[in-house]
Every structure is written in C-alpha cells, then in structure tokens.
Amino acid sequence: MTPPKSTGVVRGAEVDTAGRQKQQHHFVVVHGLCHGAWCWYKAATALRHAGHRVTALDMAAAGASPARVDEVRTFEEYSRPLLDALAALPPGERVVLVGHSQGGFSVALATELFLERLAAVVFLTASMPPVGRPMAATTEEDLTLALSLIRPANRFTGDALMRNASFLTNERYGSARRVFVIVKDDRAIPVEFQRRMVAQSPGVEVVDLAGADHMAMISKPAKLADLLVRIADKAGQL
C-alpha cells in the first residue's frame, strides 16, 4: 500500500469551535497476528473524519496481501510493507506509528530503523520488547476475532532477527517517544502482562483506555481515535 502524501506532523489551519488551530496528523497503524488493515476500519474512519491522515497496512501474508504464510520466511520480510511505507515518506515528515497486539514487534523493528521519521510510537495493548532483549522473548497469544477474515500467521519466534538481543538499541528504539495504551478488559494480553512489559521499559508513557477489549480499535473506536489525537498533539508540541 502506498502511503498518502503529507508534509509533516503539524499541518493545516483548521480551527476548533473555540477558534484554536487544530493540528492534523498522519497515523500509520499496524494490525496484530492473524488480522489485517481491515481491523482499523472504525478507528481510521473516526480519525479521517477529524481531519487526520491514516495509513492502515497489511503485513506480508496478512489481510489482503496476496502472499501465503509459507512464502514469508523471515520477520523482516513479514514487516516489509511497514518498512517500505516509512522509507517512502516525504523528507521531513514524521508520523505517529501505532501497533496493536503482535504488531508491536513490527513497530519496534520500524522504530529502530526509522526513528527520525516518527513523532511518537504507540503500543496499543501490544507486545513491547525492552531494549537489549530478543523480541521473541515476549510473545503472547492473541484473541481470535472475525473468523471469516483472519489468516494463518507465523510468530517468527525462531527468526534470527527476533532472537537478536542487541538489535533494539537505547540510542534509537529506546530513545523514541513510546506510549503504551493499557486495556484492562483485554482477555488476550492480561493487564498484568501489559504492566510487566511497561515495567521492563523505563521512560515509556502509560495511558489507560477504559471500557475496551483487546480489539480496542473495534470496541471503542471513537475513544481510541481521541486518545491517539491527544498523543499526536502532545508530540507536535515537544
């Protein structure tokens, strides 16, 4: 999927009802295991209605991707649609990158490689590996929803990149503005496990999303959209 063209984290001159200038942002959103870009349809619609740009991506062999799961050999190849989208951004543009569930690993990979193109990195009840440990060490089972749409998937737990404890560095991944969205009613990644991941990553901001389940982009799309905009607005002020 080709990312939409835009010019920066803060752009446009829309004003709210109080006459204040509104910031417009570009969100790049990544799905979890077995799912695809389709799962963001409600939250993406809410963000677009609010005047923001959204790029929802299918990872390789996921969603509408034509590849089969047995054709995707490595985790980097699986994450290639995200990496290519960030590489193709116009010079100077910085986006808000959002990963859900297992998509947190692809987001971590992208953060290490494309830190300069990211205004903020959001882990939505997602796998968030700490610096200096293998990404594959924190895998967690996803809730299987929308059975007519999900596809078989590979966790890549034996992949060399996922097992490389030195890949995620303090200088890049560890220096990004990372925000973890905790969902207390998540039955796929228990809240205790979510908080344990946060505790392993000092400096990560934590926000709570009340009333949502694991698929927060479907169960509470408007609340999630509002939360993402607040995170993006803060990034634009830093």
Tab-separated table of C-alpha atoms in Angstrom:
chain	number	residue	atom	x	y	z
A	1	MET	CA	0.000	0.000	0.000
A	2	THR	CA	1.391	3.394	-0.945
A	3	PRO	CA	1.327	5.852	1.988
A	4	PRO	CA	-0.617	9.085	1.414
A	5	LYS	CA	1.462	12.184	0.834
A	6	SER	CA	1.622	14.753	3.595
A	7	THR	CA	4.056	17.384	4.783
A	8	GLY	CA	4.690	16.978	8.498
A	9	VAL	CA	3.361	16.176	11.928
A	10	VAL	CA	1.635	19.530	12.322
A	11	ARG	CA	-0.100	20.876	9.230
A	12	GLY	CA	-3.182	22.665	8.004
A	13	ALA	CA	-5.078	25.539	9.540
A	14	GLU	CA	-8.346	24.019	10.729
A	15	VAL	CA	-9.792	25.609	13.829
A	16	ASP	CA	-11.989	24.155	16.544
A	17	THR	CA	-15.186	25.664	17.941
A	18	ALA	CA	-13.138	27.869	20.278
A	19	GLY	CA	-11.186	29.325	17.384
A	20	ARG	CA	-7.969	27.481	18.220
A	21	GLN	CA	-5.859	25.996	15.450
A	22	LYS	CA	-6.169	22.220	15.239
A	23	GLN	CA	-3.200	20.029	14.466
A	24	GLN	CA	-3.526	17.500	11.666
A	25	HIS	CA	-1.530	14.286	11.880
A	26	HIS	CA	-0.579	11.243	9.846
A	27	PHE	CA	-1.152	7.936	11.653
A	28	VAL	CA	0.401	4.694	10.390
A	29	VAL	CA	-1.394	1.739	12.002
A	30	VAL	CA	-0.302	-1.891	12.189
A	31	HIS	CA	-2.546	-4.892	12.900
A	32	GLY	CA	-1.896	-7.872	15.145
A	33	LEU	CA	-1.446	-11.577	14.491
A	34	CYS	CA	-3.870	-13.193	12.012
A	35	HIS	CA	-5.586	-9.872	11.267
A	36	GLY	CA	-5.094	-7.167	8.647
A	37	ALA	CA	-5.567	-3.499	7.854
A	38	TRP	CA	-9.315	-4.137	7.810
A	39	CYS	CA	-9.476	-4.250	11.639
A	40	TRP	CA	-8.752	-0.500	11.810
A	41	TYR	CA	-11.787	0.492	9.732
A	42	LYS	CA	-13.747	2.113	12.587
A	43	ALA	CA	-10.871	3.961	14.231
A	44	ALA	CA	-9.448	5.010	10.854
A	45	THR	CA	-12.819	6.428	9.844
A	46	ALA	CA	-13.058	8.410	13.096
A	47	LEU	CA	-9.558	9.817	12.622
A	48	ARG	CA	-10.218	10.764	8.995
A	49	HIS	CA	-13.486	12.456	9.911
A	50	ALA	CA	-11.473	14.541	12.377
A	51	GLY	CA	-9.213	15.679	9.529
A	52	HIS	CA	-6.246	13.354	10.004
A	53	ARG	CA	-4.463	11.019	7.596
A	54	VAL	CA	-4.393	7.271	8.238
A	55	THR	CA	-2.312	4.611	6.534
A	56	ALA	CA	-3.512	1.127	7.521
A	57	LEU	CA	-1.142	-1.561	6.286
A	58	ASP	CA	-1.358	-5.295	5.652
A	59	MET	CA	1.801	-7.081	6.680
A	60	ALA	CA	3.052	-9.774	4.297
A	61	ALA	CA	0.666	-12.767	4.088
A	62	ALA	CA	-1.887	-10.903	6.236
A	63	GLY	CA	-5.184	-9.235	5.405
A	64	ALA	CA	-5.449	-8.631	1.665
A	65	SER	CA	-1.776	-9.373	0.983
A	66	PRO	CA	-1.514	-11.892	-1.890
A	67	ALA	CA	1.384	-13.737	-0.242
A	68	ARG	CA	0.851	-17.038	1.589
A	69	VAL	CA	2.149	-17.554	5.101
A	70	ASP	CA	4.553	-20.297	3.955
A	71	GLU	CA	6.108	-17.892	1.442
A	72	VAL	CA	7.161	-15.350	4.078
A	73	ARG	CA	10.360	-16.722	5.554
A	74	THR	CA	11.566	-14.013	7.931
A	75	PHE	CA	10.131	-11.463	10.331
A	76	GLU	CA	11.737	-8.622	8.368
A	77	GLU	CA	10.015	-9.854	5.205
A	78	TYR	CA	6.717	-10.036	7.094
A	79	SER	CA	7.207	-6.410	8.239
A	80	ARG	CA	8.414	-5.168	4.835
A	81	PRO	CA	5.144	-3.318	3.946
A	82	LEU	CA	5.601	-1.135	7.038
A	83	LEU	CA	9.305	-0.582	6.437
A	84	ASP	CA	8.687	0.356	2.797
A	85	ALA	CA	5.896	2.767	3.750
A	86	LEU	CA	8.125	4.619	6.218
A	87	ALA	CA	11.018	4.682	3.762
A	88	ALA	CA	8.726	6.268	1.157
A	89	LEU	CA	7.599	9.177	3.368
A	90	PRO	CA	8.408	12.655	2.021
A	91	PRO	CA	11.558	14.231	3.507
A	92	GLY	CA	10.863	15.845	6.856
A	93	GLU	CA	7.549	14.108	7.506
A	94	ARG	CA	7.141	12.467	10.903
A	95	VAL	CA	4.215	10.160	11.610
A	96	VAL	CA	2.568	8.630	14.658
A	97	LEU	CA	3.145	4.882	14.451
A	98	VAL	CA	0.588	2.644	16.187
A	99	GLY	CA	0.956	-1.104	16.692
A	100	HIS	CA	-1.700	-3.429	18.038
A	101	SER	CA	-1.010	-6.708	19.818
A	102	GLN	CA	1.620	-8.756	17.938
A	103	GLY	CA	2.061	-5.734	15.681
A	104	GLY	CA	4.153	-4.228	18.462
A	105	PHE	CA	7.115	-6.260	17.231
A	106	SER	CA	6.889	-4.801	13.719
A	107	VAL	CA	6.581	-1.346	15.280
A	108	ALA	CA	9.690	-1.969	17.395
A	109	LEU	CA	11.615	-3.052	14.295
A	110	ALA	CA	10.454	0.036	12.392
A	111	THR	CA	11.355	2.335	15.297
A	112	GLU	CA	14.911	1.041	15.412
A	113	LEU	CA	15.315	1.550	11.658
A	114	PHE	CA	13.293	4.745	11.079
A	115	LEU	CA	13.450	6.717	14.325
A	116	GLU	CA	13.842	10.058	12.522
A	117	ARG	CA	10.506	9.585	10.736
A	118	LEU	CA	8.470	9.017	13.897
A	119	ALA	CA	6.864	11.666	16.098
A	120	ALA	CA	5.542	9.083	18.567
A	121	VAL	CA	5.244	5.310	18.827
A	122	VAL	CA	2.081	3.869	20.372
A	123	PHE	CA	1.757	0.294	21.632
A	124	LEU	CA	-1.967	-0.442	21.800
A	125	THR	CA	-2.178	-3.347	24.243
A	126	ALA	CA	0.712	-4.627	22.178
A	127	SER	CA	3.870	-6.661	22.558
A	128	MET	CA	6.508	-4.115	23.584
A	129	PRO	CA	10.012	-5.594	23.741
A	130	PRO	CA	12.543	-3.893	26.023
A	131	VAL	CA	15.952	-2.719	24.868
A	132	GLY	CA	18.670	-5.349	24.993
A	133	ARG	CA	16.463	-8.435	24.858
A	134	PRO	CA	15.254	-10.625	21.993
A	135	MET	CA	11.863	-9.582	20.660
A	136	ALA	CA	10.743	-13.212	20.540
A	137	ALA	CA	11.097	-13.474	24.313
A	138	THR	CA	7.821	-11.594	24.988
A	139	THR	CA	5.344	-13.312	22.645
A	140	GLU	CA	1.737	-13.527	23.852
A	141	GLU	CA	-1.327	-15.201	22.417
A	142	ASP	CA	-3.847	-13.023	20.533
A	143	LEU	CA	-7.578	-13.254	20.780
A	144	THR	CA	-9.007	-14.690	17.541
A	145	LEU	CA	-11.801	-12.491	16.258
A	146	ALA	CA	-13.610	-12.086	12.965
A	147	LEU	CA	-13.136	-15.702	11.935
A	148	SER	CA	-14.181	-15.038	8.363
A	149	LEU	CA	-11.271	-12.621	7.863
A	150	ILE	CA	-8.296	-13.876	9.832
A	151	ARG	CA	-5.496	-15.780	8.137
A	152	PRO	CA	-2.897	-18.267	9.393
A	153	ALA	CA	0.159	-16.464	10.705
A	154	ASN	CA	3.737	-17.049	11.783
A	155	ARG	CA	5.080	-15.714	15.089
A	156	PHE	CA	8.678	-15.926	13.809
A	157	THR	CA	9.852	-16.955	17.267
A	158	GLY	CA	12.841	-18.752	15.755
A	159	ASP	CA	13.765	-15.928	13.375
A	160	ALA	CA	17.345	-14.658	13.690
A	161	LEU	CA	16.284	-11.004	13.911
A	162	MET	CA	13.683	-11.757	16.563
A	163	ARG	CA	16.328	-13.639	18.584
A	164	ASN	CA	18.961	-10.899	18.330
A	165	ALA	CA	19.269	-9.377	21.806
A	166	SER	CA	21.413	-6.483	20.557
A	167	PHE	CA	19.150	-5.306	17.723
A	168	LEU	CA	16.968	-2.878	19.710
A	169	THR	CA	19.263	-0.134	20.992
A	170	ASN	CA	18.954	2.628	23.572
A	171	GLU	CA	20.167	5.145	21.001
A	172	ARG	CA	17.289	4.525	18.579
A	173	TYR	CA	14.362	2.341	19.711
A	174	GLY	CA	14.986	3.242	23.353
A	175	SER	CA	15.106	6.986	22.654
A	176	ALA	CA	11.786	7.139	20.782
A	177	ARG	CA	8.764	8.669	22.460
A	178	ARG	CA	6.931	5.454	23.292
A	179	VAL	CA	3.390	5.345	24.667
A	180	PHE	CA	1.727	2.158	25.928
A	181	VAL	CA	-2.071	2.037	25.913
A	182	ILE	CA	-3.275	-0.287	28.668
A	183	VAL	CA	-6.618	-2.023	28.199
A	184	LYS	CA	-7.808	-3.560	31.459
A	185	ASP	CA	-10.522	-5.749	29.905
A	186	ASP	CA	-8.121	-7.429	27.463
A	187	ARG	CA	-8.562	-11.214	27.638
A	188	ALA	CA	-5.766	-11.915	25.152
A	189	ILE	CA	-2.973	-9.975	26.861
A	190	PRO	CA	-3.885	-9.732	30.570
A	191	VAL	CA	-3.405	-6.341	32.174
A	192	GLU	CA	-0.780	-7.808	34.498
A	193	PHE	CA	1.293	-8.835	31.474
A	194	GLN	CA	0.789	-5.418	29.885
A	195	ARG	CA	2.113	-3.712	33.006
A	196	ARG	CA	5.025	-6.157	33.193
A	197	MET	CA	6.119	-5.137	29.685
A	198	VAL	CA	5.898	-1.479	30.676
A	199	ALA	CA	7.978	-2.106	33.798
A	200	GLN	CA	10.751	-3.557	31.631
A	201	SER	CA	10.961	-0.334	29.595
A	202	PRO	CA	11.750	2.707	31.775
A	203	GLY	CA	10.566	6.033	30.395
A	204	VAL	CA	7.575	4.669	28.479
A	205	GLU	CA	4.435	6.767	28.928
A	206	VAL	CA	1.316	4.885	30.035
A	207	VAL	CA	-2.315	5.755	29.341
A	208	ASP	CA	-5.450	3.747	30.083
A	209	LEU	CA	-8.288	3.094	27.670
A	210	ALA	CA	-11.358	2.261	29.722
A	211	GLY	CA	-14.151	0.006	28.535
A	212	ALA	CA	-12.284	-1.524	25.596
A	213	ASP	CA	-11.353	-5.133	24.934
A	214	HIS	CA	-8.306	-6.491	23.093
A	215	MET	CA	-9.637	-5.194	19.764
A	216	ALA	CA	-9.877	-1.628	21.038
A	217	MET	CA	-9.989	-0.190	17.519
A	218	ILE	CA	-13.307	-2.004	17.034
A	219	SER	CA	-14.820	-1.980	20.532
A	220	LYS	CA	-14.027	1.693	21.321
A	221	PRO	CA	-13.001	3.322	18.018
A	222	ALA	CA	-14.052	6.883	18.864
A	223	LYS	CA	-12.352	6.839	22.274
A	224	LEU	CA	-9.238	5.346	20.737
A	225	ALA	CA	-9.203	7.962	17.978
A	226	ASP	CA	-9.491	10.762	20.547
A	227	LEU	CA	-6.668	9.226	22.575
A	228	LEU	CA	-4.381	8.909	19.546
A	229	VAL	CA	-5.029	12.518	18.578
A	230	ARG	CA	-4.125	13.677	22.097
A	231	ILE	CA	-0.888	11.686	21.913
A	232	ALA	CA	-0.122	13.147	18.491
A	233	ASP	CA	-0.936	16.698	19.619
A	234	LYS	CA	1.485	16.346	22.527
A	235	ALA	CA	4.172	15.042	20.169
A	236	GLY	CA	3.689	18.082	17.971
A	237	GLN	CA	4.280	20.373	20.944
A	238	LEU	CA	7.553	18.749	22.019
